[in-house]
């Protein structure tokens, strides 16, 4: 999505953020599963931008089913499959991984079919400033007679699935880890809140135009992506020719994984690498950006296959985090620190959900009602 398109759908992001603040506000003082709230928000922001819809209220059961199915699908994708080692066994699907994955994909595709059907009945759908939403653009590509540029309905569903999953899970897990690290490091949390109070104040809500001025929060997000990169091995890469790199021969068509998780924790590049220290990004902002031009920090990959969603990811992560921290203080049950146990499915996420008690920063959170 172009910058113009991204800005055009800001209203959708804003609406979802207000919705989550209202939701959490209703639970002040009680234990909540913050991970679930963050997932709900990132999912709804994504689908809002794609087709102007969201799943709230009674429909949130459907959202939770989506989350469960997606988790199962991720687990299946991450499971060791003997057919990958012995392709001759593939037709037998000995562990049933392929058939279970296909069942999940059918469920996702049926879900998208109902969204498309609804769109067909309603016409063009909500307008974002002067541009059409993403689903409308895909449907128009489907109508084109030219075989070279036209896309099939199956391709539309596959694109929707990869964007919903690629956006929701990566941004969700980044926000969850950032909140976890801040709750483990009260001094860093205090610095974020001081910055928010200085730049946003208590009479305004966080808006996207504030984000470029939140330099400490940006450093927090970078430090989170350094220690907890959502895609720790990036995507598999495959050279089209045999090449020699640093004296090692890499045969054509081999599967190559870059262990960015290990590189970003390597003492050769990082002092005290296991320490959560956002300050390290304040001094070298020019060098350590998301462009993948520094091979000690590249959570979005690099070069030709670099993530295409960097700008949108930055906006979602910063906006949600800034809002959660501007509106509420967060207490932990029995004063315990949240743990940092990881689980690797399609993304590297927190093994246990973040369970916390929201406390209103009164004047701030009222601005969002
Ligand atoms: C914090 C959030 C995100 C992280 C950490 C992340 C990370 C990555 C990584 C590591 C890759 C593979 C790069 C490589 O192997 O060299 C990738 C690819 C991709 N990402 Fe993201 N991503 C994020 C958010 C998003 C969002 C919001 C979108 C939605 C538009 C998106 C869409 C994609 C697509 C389409 C690709 C495949 C690009 C290609 O193969 O050419 N990502 N991402």
mmCIF file of C-alpha atoms and ligand atoms in Angstrom:
data_model
loop_
_atom_site.group_PDB
_atom_site.id
_atom_site.type_symbol
_atom_site.label_atom_id
_atom_site.label_comp_id
_atom_site.label_asym_id
_atom_site.label_seq_id
_atom_site.Cartn_x
_atom_site.Cartn_y
_atom_site.Cartn_z
ATOM 1 C CA UNK A 1 0.000 0.000 0.000
ATOM 2 C CA UNK A 2 1.356 3.434 -0.948
ATOM 3 C CA UNK A 3 1.891 6.158 1.669
ATOM 4 C CA UNK A 4 -1.149 7.942 0.274
ATOM 5 C CA UNK A 5 -3.239 4.773 0.662
ATOM 6 C CA UNK A 6 -1.847 4.249 4.162
ATOM 7 C CA UNK A 7 -2.743 7.756 5.269
ATOM 8 C CA UNK A 8 -6.149 7.448 3.646
ATOM 9 C CA UNK A 9 -7.083 4.550 5.908
ATOM 10 C CA UNK A 10 -5.844 6.182 9.139
ATOM 11 C CA UNK A 11 -9.437 6.698 10.242
ATOM 12 C CA UNK A 12 -9.894 2.910 10.367
ATOM 13 C CA UNK A 13 -6.847 2.489 12.612
ATOM 14 C CA UNK A 14 -8.011 5.363 14.819
ATOM 15 C CA UNK A 15 -11.480 3.840 15.201
ATOM 16 C CA UNK A 16 -10.094 0.459 16.313
ATOM 17 C CA UNK A 17 -7.708 2.067 18.803
ATOM 18 C CA UNK A 18 -10.572 3.990 20.392
ATOM 19 C CA UNK A 19 -12.551 0.793 20.516
ATOM 20 C CA UNK A 20 -9.857 -1.096 22.435
ATOM 21 C CA UNK A 21 -9.340 1.802 24.869
ATOM 22 C CA UNK A 22 -13.072 1.826 25.593
ATOM 23 C CA UNK A 23 -13.053 -1.922 26.029
ATOM 24 C CA UNK A 24 -10.128 -1.892 28.467
ATOM 25 C CA UNK A 25 -11.578 1.095 30.281
ATOM 26 C CA UNK A 26 -14.604 -1.049 31.133
ATOM 27 C CA UNK A 27 -12.260 -3.518 32.869
ATOM 28 C CA UNK A 28 -10.251 -1.103 34.998
ATOM 29 C CA UNK A 29 -8.990 -2.742 38.165
ATOM 30 C CA UNK A 30 -9.588 -6.342 37.028
ATOM 31 C CA UNK A 31 -7.212 -8.902 35.561
ATOM 32 C CA UNK A 32 -7.275 -8.915 31.760
ATOM 33 C CA UNK A 33 -5.586 -10.982 29.076
ATOM 34 C CA UNK A 34 -3.735 -8.117 27.390
ATOM 35 C CA UNK A 35 -2.343 -10.424 24.696
ATOM 36 C CA UNK A 36 -5.879 -11.207 23.537
ATOM 37 C CA UNK A 37 -6.775 -7.490 23.462
ATOM 38 C CA UNK A 38 -3.681 -6.705 21.393
ATOM 39 C CA UNK A 39 -4.437 -9.543 18.963
ATOM 40 C CA UNK A 40 -8.023 -8.313 18.587
ATOM 41 C CA UNK A 41 -6.778 -4.799 17.864
ATOM 42 C CA UNK A 42 -4.130 -5.715 15.288
ATOM 43 C CA UNK A 43 -6.515 -8.130 13.561
ATOM 44 C CA UNK A 44 -9.312 -5.571 13.407
ATOM 45 C CA UNK A 45 -6.975 -2.814 12.208
ATOM 46 C CA UNK A 46 -5.806 -5.129 9.420
ATOM 47 C CA UNK A 47 -9.224 -6.238 8.212
ATOM 48 C CA UNK A 48 -10.509 -2.681 8.509
ATOM 49 C CA UNK A 49 -7.783 -1.525 6.149
ATOM 50 C CA UNK A 50 -8.441 -4.427 3.781
ATOM 51 C CA UNK A 51 -12.208 -4.301 3.529
ATOM 52 C CA UNK A 52 -13.512 -1.775 6.080
ATOM 53 C CA UNK A 53 -14.869 -4.423 8.459
ATOM 54 C CA UNK A 54 -13.974 -5.628 11.935
ATOM 55 C CA UNK A 55 -15.119 -8.307 14.354
ATOM 56 C CA UNK A 56 -16.376 -6.822 17.583
ATOM 57 C CA UNK A 57 -19.191 -7.526 20.043
ATOM 58 C CA UNK A 58 -20.955 -10.808 19.302
ATOM 59 C CA UNK A 59 -18.747 -11.404 16.298
ATOM 60 C CA UNK A 60 -15.654 -11.492 18.512
ATOM 61 C CA UNK A 61 -16.300 -15.260 18.937
ATOM 62 C CA UNK A 62 -15.594 -15.585 15.232
ATOM 63 C CA UNK A 63 -12.402 -13.632 15.766
ATOM 64 C CA UNK A 64 -11.324 -15.959 18.564
ATOM 65 C CA UNK A 65 -12.020 -18.934 16.298
ATOM 66 C CA UNK A 66 -9.874 -17.236 13.647
ATOM 67 C CA UNK A 67 -7.107 -16.859 16.255
ATOM 68 C CA UNK A 68 -7.354 -20.537 17.326
ATOM 69 C CA UNK A 69 -7.369 -21.739 13.721
ATOM 70 C CA UNK A 70 -4.466 -19.499 12.886
ATOM 71 C CA UNK A 71 -2.500 -20.801 15.867
ATOM 72 C CA UNK A 72 -3.182 -24.375 14.809
ATOM 73 C CA UNK A 73 -2.188 -23.551 11.228
ATOM 74 C CA UNK A 74 1.075 -21.937 12.472
ATOM 75 C CA UNK A 75 1.799 -24.974 14.646
ATOM 76 C CA UNK A 76 1.271 -27.298 11.683
ATOM 77 C CA UNK A 77 3.588 -25.184 9.503
ATOM 78 C CA UNK A 78 6.289 -25.270 12.181
ATOM 79 C CA UNK A 79 5.972 -29.023 12.881
ATOM 80 C CA UNK A 80 8.779 -31.316 11.763
ATOM 81 C CA UNK A 81 7.427 -33.143 8.710
ATOM 82 C CA UNK A 82 9.143 -36.351 7.574
ATOM 83 C CA UNK A 83 7.906 -35.648 4.026
ATOM 84 C CA UNK A 84 10.266 -32.623 3.900
ATOM 85 C CA UNK A 85 13.212 -34.932 4.526
ATOM 86 C CA UNK A 86 11.944 -37.822 2.366
ATOM 87 C CA UNK A 87 9.821 -36.245 -0.411
ATOM 88 C CA UNK A 88 8.963 -39.739 -1.671
ATOM 89 C CA UNK A 89 6.687 -40.080 1.403
ATOM 90 C CA UNK A 90 4.752 -36.883 0.597
ATOM 91 C CA UNK A 91 1.717 -38.595 -1.047
ATOM 92 C CA UNK A 92 1.131 -40.607 2.165
ATOM 93 C CA UNK A 93 0.995 -37.531 4.471
ATOM 94 C CA UNK A 94 2.018 -39.832 7.328
ATOM 95 C CA UNK A 95 1.532 -37.288 10.126
ATOM 96 C CA UNK A 96 -1.664 -35.852 8.651
ATOM 97 C CA UNK A 97 -0.061 -32.390 8.588
ATOM 98 C CA UNK A 98 -1.084 -31.603 5.009
ATOM 99 C CA UNK A 99 -4.712 -32.673 5.444
ATOM 100 C CA UNK A 100 -5.089 -30.688 8.686
ATOM 101 C CA UNK A 101 -3.475 -27.601 7.098
ATOM 102 C CA UNK A 102 -5.837 -27.894 4.111
ATOM 103 C CA UNK A 103 -8.844 -28.029 6.452
ATOM 104 C CA UNK A 104 -7.718 -24.787 8.092
ATOM 105 C CA UNK A 105 -7.104 -23.097 4.748
ATOM 106 C CA UNK A 106 -10.631 -24.115 3.621
ATOM 107 C CA UNK A 107 -12.039 -22.504 6.776
ATOM 108 C CA UNK A 108 -10.118 -19.247 6.091
ATOM 109 C CA UNK A 109 -11.212 -19.270 2.439
ATOM 110 C CA UNK A 110 -14.875 -19.733 3.420
ATOM 111 C CA UNK A 111 -14.517 -16.793 5.799
ATOM 112 C CA UNK A 112 -13.100 -14.626 2.969
ATOM 113 C CA UNK A 113 -15.831 -15.848 0.579
ATOM 114 C CA UNK A 114 -18.488 -14.554 2.972
ATOM 115 C CA UNK A 115 -16.683 -11.177 3.140
ATOM 116 C CA UNK A 116 -16.497 -11.030 -0.683
ATOM 117 C CA UNK A 117 -20.143 -12.056 -0.996
ATOM 118 C CA UNK A 118 -21.161 -9.286 1.398
ATOM 119 C CA UNK A 119 -19.101 -6.774 -0.589
ATOM 120 C CA UNK A 120 -20.770 -7.870 -3.814
ATOM 121 C CA UNK A 121 -24.190 -7.275 -2.254
ATOM 122 C CA UNK A 122 -23.252 -3.886 -0.799
ATOM 123 C CA UNK A 123 -21.365 -2.470 -3.786
ATOM 124 C CA UNK A 124 -18.040 -0.658 -3.454
ATOM 125 C CA UNK A 125 -17.740 -0.612 0.336
ATOM 126 C CA UNK A 126 -16.455 2.180 2.574
ATOM 127 C CA UNK A 127 -14.340 4.862 0.949
ATOM 128 C CA UNK A 128 -11.002 5.869 2.422
ATOM 129 C CA UNK A 129 -10.607 9.565 1.553
ATOM 130 C CA UNK A 130 -10.385 9.426 -2.248
ATOM 131 C CA UNK A 131 -9.069 5.870 -2.612
ATOM 132 C CA UNK A 132 -10.749 2.442 -2.756
ATOM 133 C CA UNK A 133 -10.070 -0.171 -0.130
ATOM 134 C CA UNK A 134 -7.730 -3.081 -0.834
ATOM 135 C CA UNK A 135 -10.481 -5.662 -1.397
ATOM 136 C CA UNK A 136 -12.157 -3.414 -3.969
ATOM 137 C CA UNK A 137 -8.871 -3.054 -5.858
ATOM 138 C CA UNK A 138 -8.397 -6.843 -5.872
ATOM 139 C CA UNK A 139 -11.975 -7.438 -7.067
ATOM 140 C CA UNK A 140 -11.454 -4.969 -9.905
ATOM 141 C CA UNK A 141 -8.303 -6.834 -10.946
ATOM 142 C CA UNK A 142 -10.443 -9.988 -11.037
ATOM 143 C CA UNK A 143 -12.856 -8.302 -13.495
ATOM 144 C CA UNK A 144 -10.115 -7.359 -15.997
ATOM 145 C CA UNK A 145 -10.352 -9.451 -19.163
ATOM 146 C CA UNK A 146 -6.574 -9.397 -19.788
ATOM 147 C CA UNK A 147 -5.094 -12.748 -18.628
ATOM 148 C CA UNK A 148 -1.712 -11.167 -17.874
ATOM 149 C CA UNK A 149 -3.001 -8.676 -15.278
ATOM 150 C CA UNK A 150 -6.182 -10.378 -14.108
ATOM 151 C CA UNK A 151 -6.186 -12.406 -10.876
ATOM 152 C CA UNK A 152 -8.427 -15.342 -9.975
ATOM 153 C CA UNK A 153 -10.756 -15.565 -6.955
ATOM 154 C CA UNK A 154 -8.467 -18.235 -5.505
ATOM 155 C CA UNK A 155 -5.529 -15.820 -5.780
ATOM 156 C CA UNK A 156 -7.562 -13.082 -4.089
ATOM 157 C CA UNK A 157 -8.284 -15.391 -1.150
ATOM 158 C CA UNK A 158 -4.619 -16.442 -0.938
ATOM 159 C CA UNK A 159 -3.484 -12.776 -0.962
ATOM 160 C CA UNK A 160 -6.001 -11.877 1.756
ATOM 161 C CA UNK A 161 -4.857 -14.812 3.878
ATOM 162 C CA UNK A 162 -1.176 -13.904 3.582
ATOM 163 C CA UNK A 163 -1.797 -10.229 4.399
ATOM 164 C CA UNK A 164 -4.134 -10.878 7.337
ATOM 165 C CA UNK A 165 -1.769 -13.436 8.859
ATOM 166 C CA UNK A 166 1.470 -11.611 7.871
ATOM 167 C CA UNK A 167 0.273 -8.342 9.380
ATOM 168 C CA UNK A 168 -1.665 -9.493 12.436
ATOM 169 C CA UNK A 169 0.783 -11.957 13.920
ATOM 170 C CA UNK A 170 3.984 -9.952 13.422
ATOM 171 C CA UNK A 171 2.617 -6.657 14.745
ATOM 172 C CA UNK A 172 0.738 -8.399 17.569
ATOM 173 C CA UNK A 173 3.820 -10.250 18.781
ATOM 174 C CA UNK A 174 6.002 -7.095 18.581
ATOM 175 C CA UNK A 175 3.549 -5.106 20.727
ATOM 176 C CA UNK A 176 3.186 -8.001 23.192
ATOM 177 C CA UNK A 177 6.978 -8.291 23.585
ATOM 178 C CA UNK A 178 7.440 -4.522 23.923
ATOM 179 C CA UNK A 179 4.822 -4.376 26.700
ATOM 180 C CA UNK A 180 6.457 -7.381 28.376
ATOM 181 C CA UNK A 181 9.935 -5.825 28.316
ATOM 182 C CA UNK A 182 8.646 -2.453 29.556
ATOM 183 C CA UNK A 183 6.834 -4.125 32.454
ATOM 184 C CA UNK A 184 10.063 -5.924 33.303
ATOM 185 C CA UNK A 185 12.004 -2.640 33.193
ATOM 186 C CA UNK A 186 10.088 0.069 35.124
ATOM 187 C CA UNK A 187 12.841 2.667 34.520
ATOM 188 C CA UNK A 188 12.425 2.335 30.721
ATOM 189 C CA UNK A 189 8.632 2.373 31.076
ATOM 190 C CA UNK A 190 8.865 5.609 33.070
ATOM 191 C CA UNK A 191 10.943 7.200 30.322
ATOM 192 C CA UNK A 192 8.357 6.235 27.662
ATOM 193 C CA UNK A 193 5.519 7.685 29.744
ATOM 194 C CA UNK A 194 7.462 10.911 30.377
ATOM 195 C CA UNK A 195 7.995 11.276 26.640
ATOM 196 C CA UNK A 196 4.287 10.659 25.939
ATOM 197 C CA UNK A 197 3.249 13.199 28.548
ATOM 198 C CA UNK A 198 5.668 15.791 27.177
ATOM 199 C CA UNK A 199 4.612 15.357 23.538
ATOM 200 C CA UNK A 200 0.941 14.425 23.764
ATOM 201 C CA UNK A 201 -0.074 15.817 27.160
ATOM 202 C CA UNK A 202 -3.261 14.961 29.019
ATOM 203 C CA UNK A 203 -5.722 16.901 26.886
ATOM 204 C CA UNK A 204 -5.071 15.093 23.606
ATOM 205 C CA UNK A 205 -5.241 11.561 22.279
ATOM 206 C CA UNK A 206 -2.290 9.935 20.528
ATOM 207 C CA UNK A 207 -2.455 10.667 16.803
ATOM 208 C CA UNK A 208 -0.247 9.332 14.032
ATOM 209 C CA UNK A 209 1.292 12.761 13.464
ATOM 210 C CA UNK A 210 2.777 12.530 16.989
ATOM 211 C CA UNK A 211 4.643 9.302 16.195
ATOM 212 C CA UNK A 212 7.771 10.740 14.478
ATOM 213 C CA UNK A 213 8.455 12.779 17.661
ATOM 214 C CA UNK A 214 8.331 9.743 19.972
ATOM 215 C CA UNK A 215 12.020 8.936 19.637
ATOM 216 C CA UNK A 216 12.410 6.960 22.843
ATOM 217 C CA UNK A 217 9.372 4.808 22.021
ATOM 218 C CA UNK A 218 10.865 4.190 18.572
ATOM 219 C CA UNK A 219 14.078 3.023 20.277
ATOM 220 C CA UNK A 220 11.980 0.695 22.480
ATOM 221 C CA UNK A 221 10.379 -0.855 19.395
ATOM 222 C CA UNK A 222 13.776 -1.333 17.718
ATOM 223 C CA UNK A 223 15.247 -2.913 20.838
ATOM 224 C CA UNK A 224 12.201 -5.216 21.020
ATOM 225 C CA UNK A 225 12.688 -6.251 17.385
ATOM 226 C CA UNK A 226 16.401 -6.849 18.099
ATOM 227 C CA UNK A 227 15.856 -9.218 21.031
ATOM 228 C CA UNK A 228 12.553 -10.742 19.853
ATOM 229 C CA UNK A 229 12.465 -10.653 16.028
ATOM 230 C CA UNK A 230 9.031 -12.042 15.011
ATOM 231 C CA UNK A 231 10.609 -13.899 12.049
ATOM 232 C CA UNK A 232 13.804 -15.230 13.677
ATOM 233 C CA UNK A 233 14.931 -17.088 10.524
ATOM 234 C CA UNK A 234 13.426 -14.573 8.051
ATOM 235 C CA UNK A 235 11.793 -16.435 5.130
ATOM 236 C CA UNK A 236 13.635 -19.289 3.432
ATOM 237 C CA UNK A 237 15.812 -17.985 0.574
ATOM 238 C CA UNK A 238 16.982 -20.031 -2.427
ATOM 239 C CA UNK A 239 19.845 -19.058 -4.760
ATOM 240 C CA UNK A 240 19.019 -19.492 -8.459
ATOM 241 C CA UNK A 241 22.731 -20.123 -9.185
ATOM 242 C CA UNK A 242 25.534 -21.836 -7.252
ATOM 243 C CA UNK A 243 27.483 -19.097 -5.459
ATOM 244 C CA UNK A 244 30.460 -18.745 -3.132
ATOM 245 C CA UNK A 245 30.027 -16.569 -0.043
ATOM 246 C CA UNK A 246 32.967 -15.977 2.312
ATOM 247 C CA UNK A 247 34.636 -19.106 0.962
ATOM 248 C CA UNK A 248 31.560 -21.338 1.373
ATOM 249 C CA UNK A 249 29.928 -22.827 -1.709
ATOM 250 C CA UNK A 250 26.149 -22.576 -1.654
ATOM 251 C CA UNK A 251 24.633 -24.923 -4.241
ATOM 252 C CA UNK A 252 21.853 -23.719 -6.535
ATOM 253 C CA UNK A 253 18.336 -24.296 -5.108
ATOM 254 C CA UNK A 254 19.475 -24.910 -1.532
ATOM 255 C CA UNK A 255 17.222 -23.676 1.267
ATOM 256 C CA UNK A 256 18.996 -20.881 3.134
ATOM 257 C CA UNK A 257 17.877 -19.569 6.525
ATOM 258 C CA UNK A 258 19.371 -16.404 8.076
ATOM 259 C CA UNK A 259 19.357 -16.693 11.840
ATOM 260 C CA UNK A 260 18.648 -13.041 12.574
ATOM 261 C CA UNK A 261 17.669 -13.975 16.151
ATOM 262 C CA UNK A 262 21.240 -15.181 16.854
ATOM 263 C CA UNK A 263 22.921 -12.342 14.898
ATOM 264 C CA UNK A 264 20.993 -9.710 16.822
ATOM 265 C CA UNK A 265 22.136 -11.294 20.103
ATOM 266 C CA UNK A 266 25.761 -11.771 19.048
ATOM 267 C CA UNK A 267 28.368 -10.253 21.392
ATOM 268 C CA UNK A 268 30.517 -9.528 18.324
ATOM 269 C CA UNK A 269 28.026 -6.777 17.352
ATOM 270 C CA UNK A 270 26.182 -5.939 20.553
ATOM 271 C CA UNK A 271 27.436 -5.053 23.994
ATOM 272 C CA UNK A 272 25.595 -6.956 26.700
ATOM 273 C CA UNK A 273 23.171 -8.305 24.063
ATOM 274 C CA UNK A 274 20.653 -9.935 26.412
ATOM 275 C CA UNK A 275 20.071 -6.666 28.248
ATOM 276 C CA UNK A 276 16.965 -4.687 27.157
ATOM 277 C CA UNK A 277 18.592 -1.309 26.476
ATOM 278 C CA UNK A 278 16.616 0.951 24.070
ATOM 279 C CA UNK A 279 19.236 3.690 24.636
ATOM 280 C CA UNK A 280 21.609 1.881 22.276
ATOM 281 C CA UNK A 281 19.342 2.912 19.370
ATOM 282 C CA UNK A 282 19.251 6.559 20.385
ATOM 283 C CA UNK A 283 22.884 7.102 19.541
ATOM 284 C CA UNK A 284 23.013 5.368 16.189
ATOM 285 C CA UNK A 285 19.596 6.028 14.649
ATOM 286 C CA UNK A 286 21.149 6.758 11.260
ATOM 287 C CA UNK A 287 22.933 3.444 11.031
ATOM 288 C CA UNK A 288 20.390 1.110 12.573
ATOM 289 C CA UNK A 289 17.186 1.593 10.651
ATOM 290 C CA UNK A 290 14.788 -0.987 9.170
ATOM 291 C CA UNK A 291 16.209 -0.841 5.651
ATOM 292 C CA UNK A 292 18.298 -3.982 6.046
ATOM 293 C CA UNK A 293 21.543 -2.184 5.161
ATOM 294 C CA UNK A 294 23.251 -3.103 8.415
ATOM 295 C CA UNK A 295 23.822 -6.821 8.835
ATOM 296 C CA UNK A 296 23.762 -6.717 12.625
ATOM 297 C CA UNK A 297 20.132 -5.520 12.690
ATOM 298 C CA UNK A 298 17.655 -6.588 10.005
ATOM 299 C CA UNK A 299 14.376 -7.825 11.572
ATOM 300 C CA UNK A 300 12.496 -7.092 8.321
ATOM 301 C CA UNK A 301 15.051 -8.850 6.104
ATOM 302 C CA UNK A 302 17.093 -7.163 3.427
ATOM 303 C CA UNK A 303 17.437 -6.480 -0.280
ATOM 304 C CA UNK A 304 14.971 -7.784 -2.848
ATOM 305 C CA UNK A 305 12.755 -9.826 -0.511
ATOM 306 C CA UNK A 306 12.700 -7.282 2.317
ATOM 307 C CA UNK A 307 9.303 -6.989 4.050
ATOM 308 C CA UNK A 308 6.911 -4.836 2.043
ATOM 309 C CA UNK A 309 4.917 -3.874 5.130
ATOM 310 C CA UNK A 310 7.560 -1.911 7.097
ATOM 311 C CA UNK A 311 5.761 1.462 7.062
ATOM 312 C CA UNK A 312 2.406 0.025 8.020
ATOM 313 C CA UNK A 313 3.983 -2.206 10.687
ATOM 314 C CA UNK A 314 5.763 0.803 12.215
ATOM 315 C CA UNK A 315 2.544 2.815 12.305
ATOM 316 C CA UNK A 316 0.453 0.031 13.874
ATOM 317 C CA UNK A 317 3.039 -0.948 16.506
ATOM 318 C CA UNK A 318 3.868 2.623 17.558
ATOM 319 C CA UNK A 319 0.232 3.779 17.600
ATOM 320 C CA UNK A 320 -1.061 0.851 19.674
ATOM 321 C CA UNK A 321 1.848 0.971 22.129
ATOM 322 C CA UNK A 322 1.705 4.745 22.558
ATOM 323 C CA UNK A 323 -2.037 4.582 23.196
ATOM 324 C CA UNK A 324 -1.877 1.708 25.708
ATOM 325 C CA UNK A 325 0.820 3.532 27.662
ATOM 326 C CA UNK A 326 -0.720 6.981 27.406
ATOM 327 C CA UNK A 327 -4.115 5.833 28.685
ATOM 328 C CA UNK A 328 -3.327 3.277 31.346
ATOM 329 C CA UNK A 329 -0.872 2.229 33.977
ATOM 330 C CA UNK A 330 -0.371 -1.516 34.136
ATOM 331 C CA UNK A 331 -0.076 -3.589 37.276
ATOM 332 C CA UNK A 332 1.032 -7.187 37.475
ATOM 333 C CA UNK A 333 -0.775 -9.782 39.612
ATOM 334 C CA UNK A 334 1.115 -10.166 42.917
ATOM 335 C CA UNK A 335 3.762 -7.763 41.613
ATOM 336 C CA UNK A 336 5.315 -10.574 39.531
ATOM 337 C CA UNK A 337 7.470 -9.742 36.515
ATOM 338 C CA UNK A 338 6.165 -11.217 33.235
ATOM 339 C CA UNK A 339 8.377 -14.022 31.954
ATOM 340 C CA UNK A 340 10.107 -14.066 28.569
ATOM 341 C CA UNK A 341 9.587 -17.722 27.622
ATOM 342 C CA UNK A 342 9.315 -17.961 23.832
ATOM 343 C CA UNK A 343 7.356 -20.254 21.524
ATOM 344 C CA UNK A 344 8.217 -20.577 17.855
ATOM 345 C CA UNK A 345 5.359 -21.225 15.468
ATOM 346 C CA UNK A 346 5.238 -19.128 12.296
ATOM 347 C CA UNK A 347 6.436 -16.216 14.417
ATOM 348 C CA UNK A 348 8.430 -16.169 17.626
ATOM 349 C CA UNK A 349 5.893 -15.173 20.244
ATOM 350 C CA UNK A 350 5.516 -15.186 23.988
ATOM 351 C CA UNK A 351 4.730 -18.672 25.317
ATOM 352 C CA UNK A 352 2.276 -17.443 27.957
ATOM 353 C CA UNK A 353 -0.193 -14.571 27.478
ATOM 354 C CA UNK A 354 0.366 -11.290 29.266
ATOM 355 C CA UNK A 355 -2.112 -11.082 32.163
ATOM 356 C CA UNK A 356 -2.254 -7.622 33.760
ATOM 357 C CA UNK A 357 -4.493 -5.152 35.590
ATOM 358 C CA UNK A 358 -5.187 -1.815 33.835
ATOM 359 C CA UNK A 359 -5.346 1.324 35.979
ATOM 360 C CA UNK A 360 -6.753 4.474 34.373
ATOM 361 C CA UNK A 361 -4.525 7.515 33.919
ATOM 362 C CA UNK A 362 -7.810 9.314 34.346
ATOM 363 C CA UNK A 363 -7.770 12.474 32.288
ATOM 364 C CA UNK A 364 -5.887 10.765 29.465
ATOM 365 C CA UNK A 365 -8.163 7.787 28.942
ATOM 366 C CA UNK A 366 -11.324 9.932 29.070
ATOM 367 C CA UNK A 367 -10.146 11.781 25.944
ATOM 368 C CA UNK A 368 -10.666 8.579 23.936
ATOM 369 C CA UNK A 369 -14.336 8.012 24.884
HETATM 370 C C1 LIG B 1 6.710 -6.035 12.976
HETATM 371 C C2 LIG B 1 6.115 -6.435 11.884
HETATM 372 C C3 LIG B 1 6.760 -7.216 10.763
HETATM 373 C C4 LIG B 1 7.957 -7.891 10.720
HETATM 374 C C5 LIG B 1 8.992 -8.031 11.818
HETATM 375 C C6 LIG B 1 8.066 -8.467 9.392
HETATM 376 C C7 LIG B 1 9.145 -9.211 8.966
HETATM 377 C C8 LIG B 1 9.259 -9.754 7.705
HETATM 378 C C9 LIG B 1 10.375 -10.551 7.259
HETATM 379 C C10 LIG B 1 11.590 -10.914 8.108
HETATM 380 C C11 LIG B 1 10.151 -10.907 5.978
HETATM 381 C C12 LIG B 1 11.062 -11.780 5.098
HETATM 382 C C13 LIG B 1 12.228 -10.983 4.565
HETATM 383 C C14 LIG B 1 13.345 -11.842 4.037
HETATM 384 O O1 LIG B 1 13.265 -13.071 4.122
HETATM 385 O O2 LIG B 1 14.343 -11.280 3.549
HETATM 386 C C15 LIG B 1 8.869 -10.339 5.588
HETATM 387 C C16 LIG B 1 8.289 -10.483 4.343
HETATM 388 C C17 LIG B 1 7.063 -9.970 4.007
HETATM 389 N N1 LIG B 1 6.251 -9.186 4.799
HETATM 390 FE FE1 LIG B 1 6.621 -8.590 6.696
HETATM 391 N N2 LIG B 1 6.957 -8.135 8.664
HETATM 392 C C18 LIG B 1 6.140 -7.368 9.444
HETATM 393 C C19 LIG B 1 4.930 -6.801 9.090
HETATM 394 C C20 LIG B 1 4.354 -6.910 7.838
HETATM 395 C C21 LIG B 1 3.119 -6.249 7.450
HETATM 396 C C22 LIG B 1 2.325 -5.279 8.307
HETATM 397 C C23 LIG B 1 2.858 -6.647 6.175
HETATM 398 C C24 LIG B 1 1.643 -6.209 5.376
HETATM 399 C C25 LIG B 1 1.646 -5.595 4.271
HETATM 400 C C26 LIG B 1 3.930 -7.534 5.747
HETATM 401 C C27 LIG B 1 4.024 -8.135 4.509
HETATM 402 C C28 LIG B 1 5.106 -8.899 4.094
HETATM 403 C C29 LIG B 1 5.195 -9.531 2.764
HETATM 404 C C30 LIG B 1 4.135 -9.474 1.663
HETATM 405 C C31 LIG B 1 6.441 -10.184 2.714
HETATM 406 C C32 LIG B 1 7.026 -10.998 1.553
HETATM 407 C C33 LIG B 1 7.918 -10.102 0.710
HETATM 408 C C34 LIG B 1 8.546 -10.893 -0.443
HETATM 409 O O3 LIG B 1 8.691 -12.101 -0.340
HETATM 410 O O4 LIG B 1 8.932 -10.272 -1.439
HETATM 411 N N3 LIG B 1 4.811 -7.662 6.791
HETATM 412 N N4 LIG B 1 8.358 -9.633 6.659
#
